[in-house]
Every structure is written in structure tokens, then in C-alpha cells.
Tab-separated table of C-alpha atoms in Angstrom:
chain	number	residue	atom	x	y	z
D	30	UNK	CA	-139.012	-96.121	45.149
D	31	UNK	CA	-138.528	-94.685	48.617
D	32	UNK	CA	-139.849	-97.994	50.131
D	33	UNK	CA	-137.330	-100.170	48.428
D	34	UNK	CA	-134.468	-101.330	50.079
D	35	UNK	CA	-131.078	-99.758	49.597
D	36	UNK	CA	-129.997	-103.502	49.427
D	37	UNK	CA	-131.776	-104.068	46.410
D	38	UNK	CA	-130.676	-101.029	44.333
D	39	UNK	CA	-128.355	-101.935	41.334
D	40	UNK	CA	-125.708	-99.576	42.671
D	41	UNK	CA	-125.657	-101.906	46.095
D	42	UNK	CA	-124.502	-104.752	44.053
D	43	UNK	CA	-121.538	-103.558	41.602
D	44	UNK	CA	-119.441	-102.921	44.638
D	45	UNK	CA	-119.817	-105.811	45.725
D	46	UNK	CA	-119.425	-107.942	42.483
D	47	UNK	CA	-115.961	-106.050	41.685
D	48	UNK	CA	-114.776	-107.098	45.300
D	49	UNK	CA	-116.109	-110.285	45.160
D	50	UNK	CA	-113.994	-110.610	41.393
D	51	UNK	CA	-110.981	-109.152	42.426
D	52	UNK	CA	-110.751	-112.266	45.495
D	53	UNK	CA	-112.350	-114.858	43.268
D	54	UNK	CA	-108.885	-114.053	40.578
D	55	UNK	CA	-106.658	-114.214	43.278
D	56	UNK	CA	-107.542	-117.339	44.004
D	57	UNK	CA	-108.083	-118.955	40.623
D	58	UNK	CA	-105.856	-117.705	38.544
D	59	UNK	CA	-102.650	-119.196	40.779
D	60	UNK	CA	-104.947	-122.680	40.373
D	61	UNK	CA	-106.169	-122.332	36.585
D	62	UNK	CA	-102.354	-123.969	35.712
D	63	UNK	CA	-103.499	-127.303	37.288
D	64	UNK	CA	-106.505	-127.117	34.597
D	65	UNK	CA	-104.476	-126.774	31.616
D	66	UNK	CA	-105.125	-129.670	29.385
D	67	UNK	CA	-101.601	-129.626	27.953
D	68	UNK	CA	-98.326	-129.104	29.700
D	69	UNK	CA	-97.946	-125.556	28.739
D	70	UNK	CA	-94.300	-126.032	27.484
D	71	UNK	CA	-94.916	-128.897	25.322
D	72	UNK	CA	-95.160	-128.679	21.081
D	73	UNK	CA	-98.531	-130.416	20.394
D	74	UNK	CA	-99.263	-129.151	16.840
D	75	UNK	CA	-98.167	-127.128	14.091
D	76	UNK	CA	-97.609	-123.245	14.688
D	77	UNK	CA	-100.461	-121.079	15.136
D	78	UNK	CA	-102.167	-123.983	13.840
D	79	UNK	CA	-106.448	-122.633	14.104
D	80	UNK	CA	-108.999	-123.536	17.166
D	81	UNK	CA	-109.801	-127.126	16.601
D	82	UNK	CA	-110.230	-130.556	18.334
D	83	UNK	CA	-108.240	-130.998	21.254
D	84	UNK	CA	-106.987	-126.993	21.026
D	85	UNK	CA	-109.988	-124.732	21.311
D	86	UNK	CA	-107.975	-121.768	20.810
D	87	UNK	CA	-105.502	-122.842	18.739
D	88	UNK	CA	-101.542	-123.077	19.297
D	89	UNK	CA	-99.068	-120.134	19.134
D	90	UNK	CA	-95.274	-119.415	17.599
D	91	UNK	CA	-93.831	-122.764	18.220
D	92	UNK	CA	-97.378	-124.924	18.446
D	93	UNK	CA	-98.068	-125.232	21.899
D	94	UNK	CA	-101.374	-125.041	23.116
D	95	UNK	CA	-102.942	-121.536	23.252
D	96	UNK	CA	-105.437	-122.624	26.071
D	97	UNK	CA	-102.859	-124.236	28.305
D	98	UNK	CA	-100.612	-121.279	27.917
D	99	UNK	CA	-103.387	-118.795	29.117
D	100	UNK	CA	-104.222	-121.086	31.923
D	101	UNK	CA	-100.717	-121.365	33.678
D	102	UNK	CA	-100.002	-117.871	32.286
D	103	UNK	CA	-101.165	-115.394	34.947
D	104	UNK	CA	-99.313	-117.381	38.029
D	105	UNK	CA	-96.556	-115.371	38.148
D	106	UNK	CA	-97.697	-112.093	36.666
D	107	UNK	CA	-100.338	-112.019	39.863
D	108	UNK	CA	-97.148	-113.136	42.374
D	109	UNK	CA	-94.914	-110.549	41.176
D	110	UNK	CA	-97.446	-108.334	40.793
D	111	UNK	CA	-99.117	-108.802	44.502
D	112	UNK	CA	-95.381	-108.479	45.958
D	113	UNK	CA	-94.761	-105.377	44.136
D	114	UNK	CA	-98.107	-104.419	45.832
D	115	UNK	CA	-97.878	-104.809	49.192
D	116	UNK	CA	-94.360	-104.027	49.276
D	117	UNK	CA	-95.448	-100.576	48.202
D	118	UNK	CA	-98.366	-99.948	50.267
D	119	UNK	CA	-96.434	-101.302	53.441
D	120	UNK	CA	-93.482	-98.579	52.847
D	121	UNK	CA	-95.895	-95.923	51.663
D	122	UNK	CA	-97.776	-96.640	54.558
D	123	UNK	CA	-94.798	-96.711	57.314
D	124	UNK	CA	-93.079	-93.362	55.424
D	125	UNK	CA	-96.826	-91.323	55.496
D	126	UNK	CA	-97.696	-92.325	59.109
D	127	UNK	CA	-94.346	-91.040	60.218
D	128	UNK	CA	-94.770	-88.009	58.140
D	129	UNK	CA	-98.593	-87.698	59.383
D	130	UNK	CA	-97.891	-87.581	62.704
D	131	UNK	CA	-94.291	-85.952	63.063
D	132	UNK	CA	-94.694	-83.014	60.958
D	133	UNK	CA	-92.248	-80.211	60.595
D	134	UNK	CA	-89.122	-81.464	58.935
D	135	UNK	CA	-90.095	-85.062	59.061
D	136	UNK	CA	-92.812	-84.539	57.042
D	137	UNK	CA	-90.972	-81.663	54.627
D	138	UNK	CA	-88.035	-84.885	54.375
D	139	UNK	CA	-90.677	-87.042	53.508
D	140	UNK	CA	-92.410	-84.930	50.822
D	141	UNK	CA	-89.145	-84.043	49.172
D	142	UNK	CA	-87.993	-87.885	49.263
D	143	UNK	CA	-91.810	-88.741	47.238
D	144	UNK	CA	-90.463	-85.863	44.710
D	145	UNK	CA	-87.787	-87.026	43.838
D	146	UNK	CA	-88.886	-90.067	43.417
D	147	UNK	CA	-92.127	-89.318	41.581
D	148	UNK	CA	-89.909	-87.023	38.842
D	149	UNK	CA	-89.052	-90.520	37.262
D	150	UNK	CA	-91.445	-91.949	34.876
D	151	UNK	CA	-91.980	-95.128	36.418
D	152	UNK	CA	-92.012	-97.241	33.402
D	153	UNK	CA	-88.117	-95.524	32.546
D	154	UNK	CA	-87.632	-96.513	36.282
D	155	UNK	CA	-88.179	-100.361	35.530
D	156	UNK	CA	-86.308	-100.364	31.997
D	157	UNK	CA	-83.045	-99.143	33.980
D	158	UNK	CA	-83.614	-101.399	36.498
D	159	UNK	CA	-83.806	-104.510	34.281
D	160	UNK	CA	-80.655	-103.908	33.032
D	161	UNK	CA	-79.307	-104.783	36.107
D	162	UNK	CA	-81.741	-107.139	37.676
D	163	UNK	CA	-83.619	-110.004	37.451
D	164	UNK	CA	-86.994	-109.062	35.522
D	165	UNK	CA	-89.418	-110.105	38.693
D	166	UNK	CA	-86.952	-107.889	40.835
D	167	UNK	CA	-86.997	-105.098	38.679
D	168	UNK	CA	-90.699	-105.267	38.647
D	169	UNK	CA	-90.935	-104.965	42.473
D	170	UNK	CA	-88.645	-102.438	42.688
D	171	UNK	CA	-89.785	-100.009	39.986
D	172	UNK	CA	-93.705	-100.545	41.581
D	173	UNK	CA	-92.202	-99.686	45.555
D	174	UNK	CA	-90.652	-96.906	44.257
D	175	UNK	CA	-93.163	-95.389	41.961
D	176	UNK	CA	-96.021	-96.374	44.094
D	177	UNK	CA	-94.916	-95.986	47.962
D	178	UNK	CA	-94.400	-91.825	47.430
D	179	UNK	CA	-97.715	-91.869	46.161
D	180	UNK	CA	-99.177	-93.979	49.135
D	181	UNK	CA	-97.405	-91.968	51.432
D	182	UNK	CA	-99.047	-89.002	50.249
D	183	UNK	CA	-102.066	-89.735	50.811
D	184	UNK	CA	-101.557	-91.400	54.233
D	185	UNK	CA	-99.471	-88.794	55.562
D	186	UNK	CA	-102.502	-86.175	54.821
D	187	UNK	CA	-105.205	-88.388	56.430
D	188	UNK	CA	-102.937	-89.195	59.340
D	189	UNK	CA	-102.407	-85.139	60.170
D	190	UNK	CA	-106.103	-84.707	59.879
D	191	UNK	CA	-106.922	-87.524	62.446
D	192	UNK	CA	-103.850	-86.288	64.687
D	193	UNK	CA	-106.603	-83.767	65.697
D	194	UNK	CA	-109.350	-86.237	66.225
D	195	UNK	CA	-111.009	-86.705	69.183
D	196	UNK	CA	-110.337	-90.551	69.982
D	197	UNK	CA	-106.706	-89.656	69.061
D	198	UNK	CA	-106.309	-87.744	71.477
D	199	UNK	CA	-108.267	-89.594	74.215
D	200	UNK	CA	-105.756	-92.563	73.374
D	201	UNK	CA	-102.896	-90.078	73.597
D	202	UNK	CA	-104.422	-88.763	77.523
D	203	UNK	CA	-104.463	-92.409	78.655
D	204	UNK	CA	-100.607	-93.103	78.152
D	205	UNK	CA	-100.871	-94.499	75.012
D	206	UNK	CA	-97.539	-95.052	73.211
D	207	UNK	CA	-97.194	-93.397	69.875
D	208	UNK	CA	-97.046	-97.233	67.995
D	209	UNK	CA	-99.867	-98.183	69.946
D	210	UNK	CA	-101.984	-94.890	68.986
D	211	UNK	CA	-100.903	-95.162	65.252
D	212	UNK	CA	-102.049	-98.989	64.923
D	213	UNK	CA	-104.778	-99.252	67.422
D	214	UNK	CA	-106.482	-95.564	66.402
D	215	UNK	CA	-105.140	-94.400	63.180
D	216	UNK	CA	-104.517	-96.836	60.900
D	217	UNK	CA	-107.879	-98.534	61.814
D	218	UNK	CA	-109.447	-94.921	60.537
D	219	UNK	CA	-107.083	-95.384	57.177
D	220	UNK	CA	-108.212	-98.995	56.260
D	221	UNK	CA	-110.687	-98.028	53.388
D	222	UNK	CA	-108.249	-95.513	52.109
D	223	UNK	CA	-105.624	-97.900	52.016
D	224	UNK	CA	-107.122	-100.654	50.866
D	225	UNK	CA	-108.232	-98.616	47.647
D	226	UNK	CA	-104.479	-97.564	47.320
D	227	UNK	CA	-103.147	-101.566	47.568
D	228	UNK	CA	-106.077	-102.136	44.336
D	229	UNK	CA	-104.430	-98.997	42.647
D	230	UNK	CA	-100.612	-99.778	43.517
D	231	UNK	CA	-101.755	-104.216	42.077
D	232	UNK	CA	-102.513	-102.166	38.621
D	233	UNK	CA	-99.576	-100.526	38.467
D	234	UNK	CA	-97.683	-103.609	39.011
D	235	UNK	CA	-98.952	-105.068	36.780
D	236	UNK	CA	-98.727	-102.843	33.797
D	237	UNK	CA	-94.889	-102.687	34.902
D	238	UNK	CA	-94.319	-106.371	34.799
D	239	UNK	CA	-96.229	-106.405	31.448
D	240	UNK	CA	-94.573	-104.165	29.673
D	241	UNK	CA	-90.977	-105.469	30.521
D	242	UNK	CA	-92.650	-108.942	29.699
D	243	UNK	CA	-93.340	-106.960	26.045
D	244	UNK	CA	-90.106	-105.861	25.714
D	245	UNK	CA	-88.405	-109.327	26.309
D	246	UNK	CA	-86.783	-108.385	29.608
D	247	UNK	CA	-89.237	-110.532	32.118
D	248	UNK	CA	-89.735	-113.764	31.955
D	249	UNK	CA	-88.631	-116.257	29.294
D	250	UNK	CA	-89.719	-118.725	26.658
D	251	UNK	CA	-90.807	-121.303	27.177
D	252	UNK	CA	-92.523	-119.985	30.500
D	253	UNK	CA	-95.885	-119.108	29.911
D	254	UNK	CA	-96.910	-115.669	30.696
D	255	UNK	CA	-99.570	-113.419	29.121
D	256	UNK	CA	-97.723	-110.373	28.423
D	257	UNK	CA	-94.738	-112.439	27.188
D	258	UNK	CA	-97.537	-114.526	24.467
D	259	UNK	CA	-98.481	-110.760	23.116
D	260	UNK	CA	-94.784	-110.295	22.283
D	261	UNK	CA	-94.432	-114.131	21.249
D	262	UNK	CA	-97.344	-113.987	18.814
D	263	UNK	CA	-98.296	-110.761	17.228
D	264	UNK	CA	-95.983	-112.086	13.681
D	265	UNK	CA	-98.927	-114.707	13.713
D	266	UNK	CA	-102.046	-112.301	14.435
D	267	UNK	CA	-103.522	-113.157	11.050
D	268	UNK	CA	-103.057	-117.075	10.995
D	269	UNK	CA	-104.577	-117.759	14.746
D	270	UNK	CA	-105.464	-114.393	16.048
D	271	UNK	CA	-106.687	-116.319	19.710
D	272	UNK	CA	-102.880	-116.561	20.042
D	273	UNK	CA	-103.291	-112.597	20.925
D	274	UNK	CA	-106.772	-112.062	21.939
D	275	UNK	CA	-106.632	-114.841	24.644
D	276	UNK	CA	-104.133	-113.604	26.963
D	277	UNK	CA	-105.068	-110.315	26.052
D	278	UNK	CA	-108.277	-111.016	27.297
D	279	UNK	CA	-107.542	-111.930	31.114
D	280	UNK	CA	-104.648	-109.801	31.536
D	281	UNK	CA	-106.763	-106.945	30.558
D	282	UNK	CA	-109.351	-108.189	32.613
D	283	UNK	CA	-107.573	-108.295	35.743
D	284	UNK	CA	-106.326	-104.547	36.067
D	285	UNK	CA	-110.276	-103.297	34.947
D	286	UNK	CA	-111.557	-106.183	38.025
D	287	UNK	CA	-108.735	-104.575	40.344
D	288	UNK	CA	-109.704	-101.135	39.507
D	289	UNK	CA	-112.964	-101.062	39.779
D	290	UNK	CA	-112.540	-103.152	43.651
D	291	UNK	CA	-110.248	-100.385	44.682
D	292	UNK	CA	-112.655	-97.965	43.532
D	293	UNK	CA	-115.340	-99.536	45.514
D	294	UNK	CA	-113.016	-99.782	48.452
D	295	UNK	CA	-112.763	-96.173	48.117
D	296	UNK	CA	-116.632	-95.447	48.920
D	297	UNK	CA	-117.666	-94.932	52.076
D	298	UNK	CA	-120.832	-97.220	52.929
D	299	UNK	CA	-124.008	-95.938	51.319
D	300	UNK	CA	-122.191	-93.954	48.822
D	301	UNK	CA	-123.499	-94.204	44.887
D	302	UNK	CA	-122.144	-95.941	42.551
């Protein structure tokens, strides 16, 4: 055992698998569309007509084909869901640096702004929001503002520690302006952590822009979208039951693949699994 190499352990190659997922669905699943062998809009057969022939997995509520659907489905769940994303992370970023490195009443402003915010479920958050815009906007705005205070959080108590730090300071001692320290020194020091925040704030978004997909207040038929097909096609769970289970599949899959890279971006190197 002791003469093995680390690189060979089991626990040296999860991380890298869920990392490795997480890029290869960003990039697929915008592409998977242009595989559909259906348009995904189109009436082909009979409703929730069962897998057969030309339609492994069946059709859904008004007979189009389940495959296609899941295919071009996840295209703009992921876009909505990445904007939400990095939208968040970028203001929970800028508001915990600047409350990391100010202190005193900056940072007691900043704490009492994440608060407030944080008191509101963020799932109520989206619902009130969608009554007054556009689903993918509500979606973006609900995830900044019930992700960023938590971001900020954790970023602002990182940056406070390495205010202290030794290179820090150096920086500071040769003239260094405070931008320069913050994205030269700091933030270079915060990459893991926030990179394991951007996986966690992804899954949020996307629960958020599922659920209002759910509830009929995202997008609309005929556009295929996972969460929307759960919503479109639980009446006909016992005549084609892949109408469900496929888009329940991927979406599910993607906030488990997510999690699991932020988690791994989370590790230091070496660290178990």
C-alpha cells in the first residue's frame, strides 16, 4: 500500500471524473438539440404513444417525440441557469471582498444587507418575482439575490483572514493599490473557494428555474424544457412513463454532476475523498 502511487488510489480519480462531467455537460447539453431526430415541436404520433420504432422513448401530451424533447430540452435551463450563476458569484464576490478588506461598518453594512436578504425563502423570492417578470429574468434574479449574500459570506471571511497574510502585506509595502492587491494577491488565494461556491450557486439555479418551469411560470409549450415535460406529462405517467423518467433523468443528473464538482473544487490537493 504505502508504495502505491497516490495517483492510482480510487479517491484520486472521483474528483477528477465529477470535474471532468460537470465541463463535458456544459458543452453537450447546449449541442445535444442538433442530435434530436425530430424537430422537438413537431406532432409525430399519437399521445404518449409507448417506446417504439422511430421513438425510443415514446411521445408525450400532444405526441411529440420524447427523445427529441429531452435532447433540445436542457439548452436553456443550463443558459439561464449559468447566468443566474455567475451573476451571483460575481456580486457575492465584489460585496465580500469589499467587506473582507474594509471592515468596521463596511463590513457590519454588508452583513446586515446578506440578512435581509437571506430572511426570504428563495424559492418565495422567485414566485413574487415571476409575477412581474419574464420567467428567465425572474430566475436570475431570485438566484443573485439568494445566492450572492451567501457568497459574500464566505469571501468576506477568507478575505479578512488573508488581510493578515504575509504576501498581502508585502504587496501592500511595495505601493500596491488596493485593486491591484485584491486581484493580483487575494482573489488568486480565493479561487478554490470560489469556484466550489459558482458549482453550489449553478444548483441553486437550477432548482429555481425548475420549479417555476413546474409551476407553469417559465418557459412555454411548445418549447422544450425538462422541468416544463414533468409538469406537461405526469396526467400520462401510466400510459408512457419515459415521458417523466427521461427528463427527469438528466435534469437530476446535472445538479448531483455539479455538486459533486463543486465539492471536489472544495478540496485542497491531496485531500480524501
Amino acid at each position: 500500500m504505502t508504495g502505491r502511487s497516490p495517483r492510482l488510489l480510487p479517491g484520486a480519480v472521483h474528483p477528477r471524473l465529477s470535474v471532468t462531467a460537470a465541463l463535458v455537460l456544459l458543452v453537450c447539453v447546449p449541442l445535444a438539440r442538433y442530435a434530436a431526430p425530430h424537430p422537438p415541436e413537431r406532432t409525430v404520433a399519437a399521445p404518449w404513444a409507448p417506446p417504439g420504432g422511430q421513438h425510443p422513448l415514446g411521445t408525450d401530451v400532444l405526441g411529440r417525440d420524447v427523445l427529441s424533447r429531452v435532447l433540445a430540452g436542457g439548452t436553456q435551463l443550463l443558459a439561464v441557469s449559468l447566468t443566474a450563476a455567475i451573476t451571483a458569484v460575481a456580486c457575492g464576490t465584489g460585496l465580500g471582498l469589499a467587506a473582507g478588506w474594509s471592515g468596521g461598518r463596511v463590513s457590519r453594512a454588508v452583513r446586515a444587507l446578506c440578512d435581509l436578504l437571506l430572511a426570504v425563502p428563495a424559492l418565495v423570492l422567485a414566485l413574487v418575482l415571476a409575477t412581474a417578470l419574464p420567467g428567465a429574468t425572474a430566475v436570475v434574479v431570485a438566484a443573485v439575490l439568494a445566492g450572492a449574500p451567501l457568497t459574500a459570506r464566505v469571501v468576506g471571511t477568507q478575505c479578512a483572514q488573508l488581510r493578515d497574510s504575509g504576501h498581502v502585506h508585502a504587496a501592500v509595502e511595495r505601493g500596491e493599490r488596493t485593486p491591484a492587491v485584491l486581484f493580483h494577491e487575494v482573489l488568486p488565494a480565493l479561487r478554490r473557494l470560489v469556484a466550489a461556491d459558482a458549482g453550489l450557486r449553478l444548483v441553486t439555479a437550477l432548482q429555481i428555474a425548475a420549479a417555476l418551469a413546474v409551476l407553469g411560470l417559465g418557459p412555454q409549450p411548445p418549447d422544450p424544457d425538462w422541468a416544463l415535460m414533468l409538469s406537461e406529462n405526469l396526467p400520462g405517467a401510466a400510459l408512457n412513463p419515459w415521458a417523466l423518467l427521461a427528463p427527469a433523468v438528466p435534469l437530476a443528473g446535472c445538479a448531483w454532476v455539479f455538486a459533486a464538482a463543486a465539492r471536489t473544487a472544495a478540496r485542497t490537493p491531496g485531500e480524501a475523498v
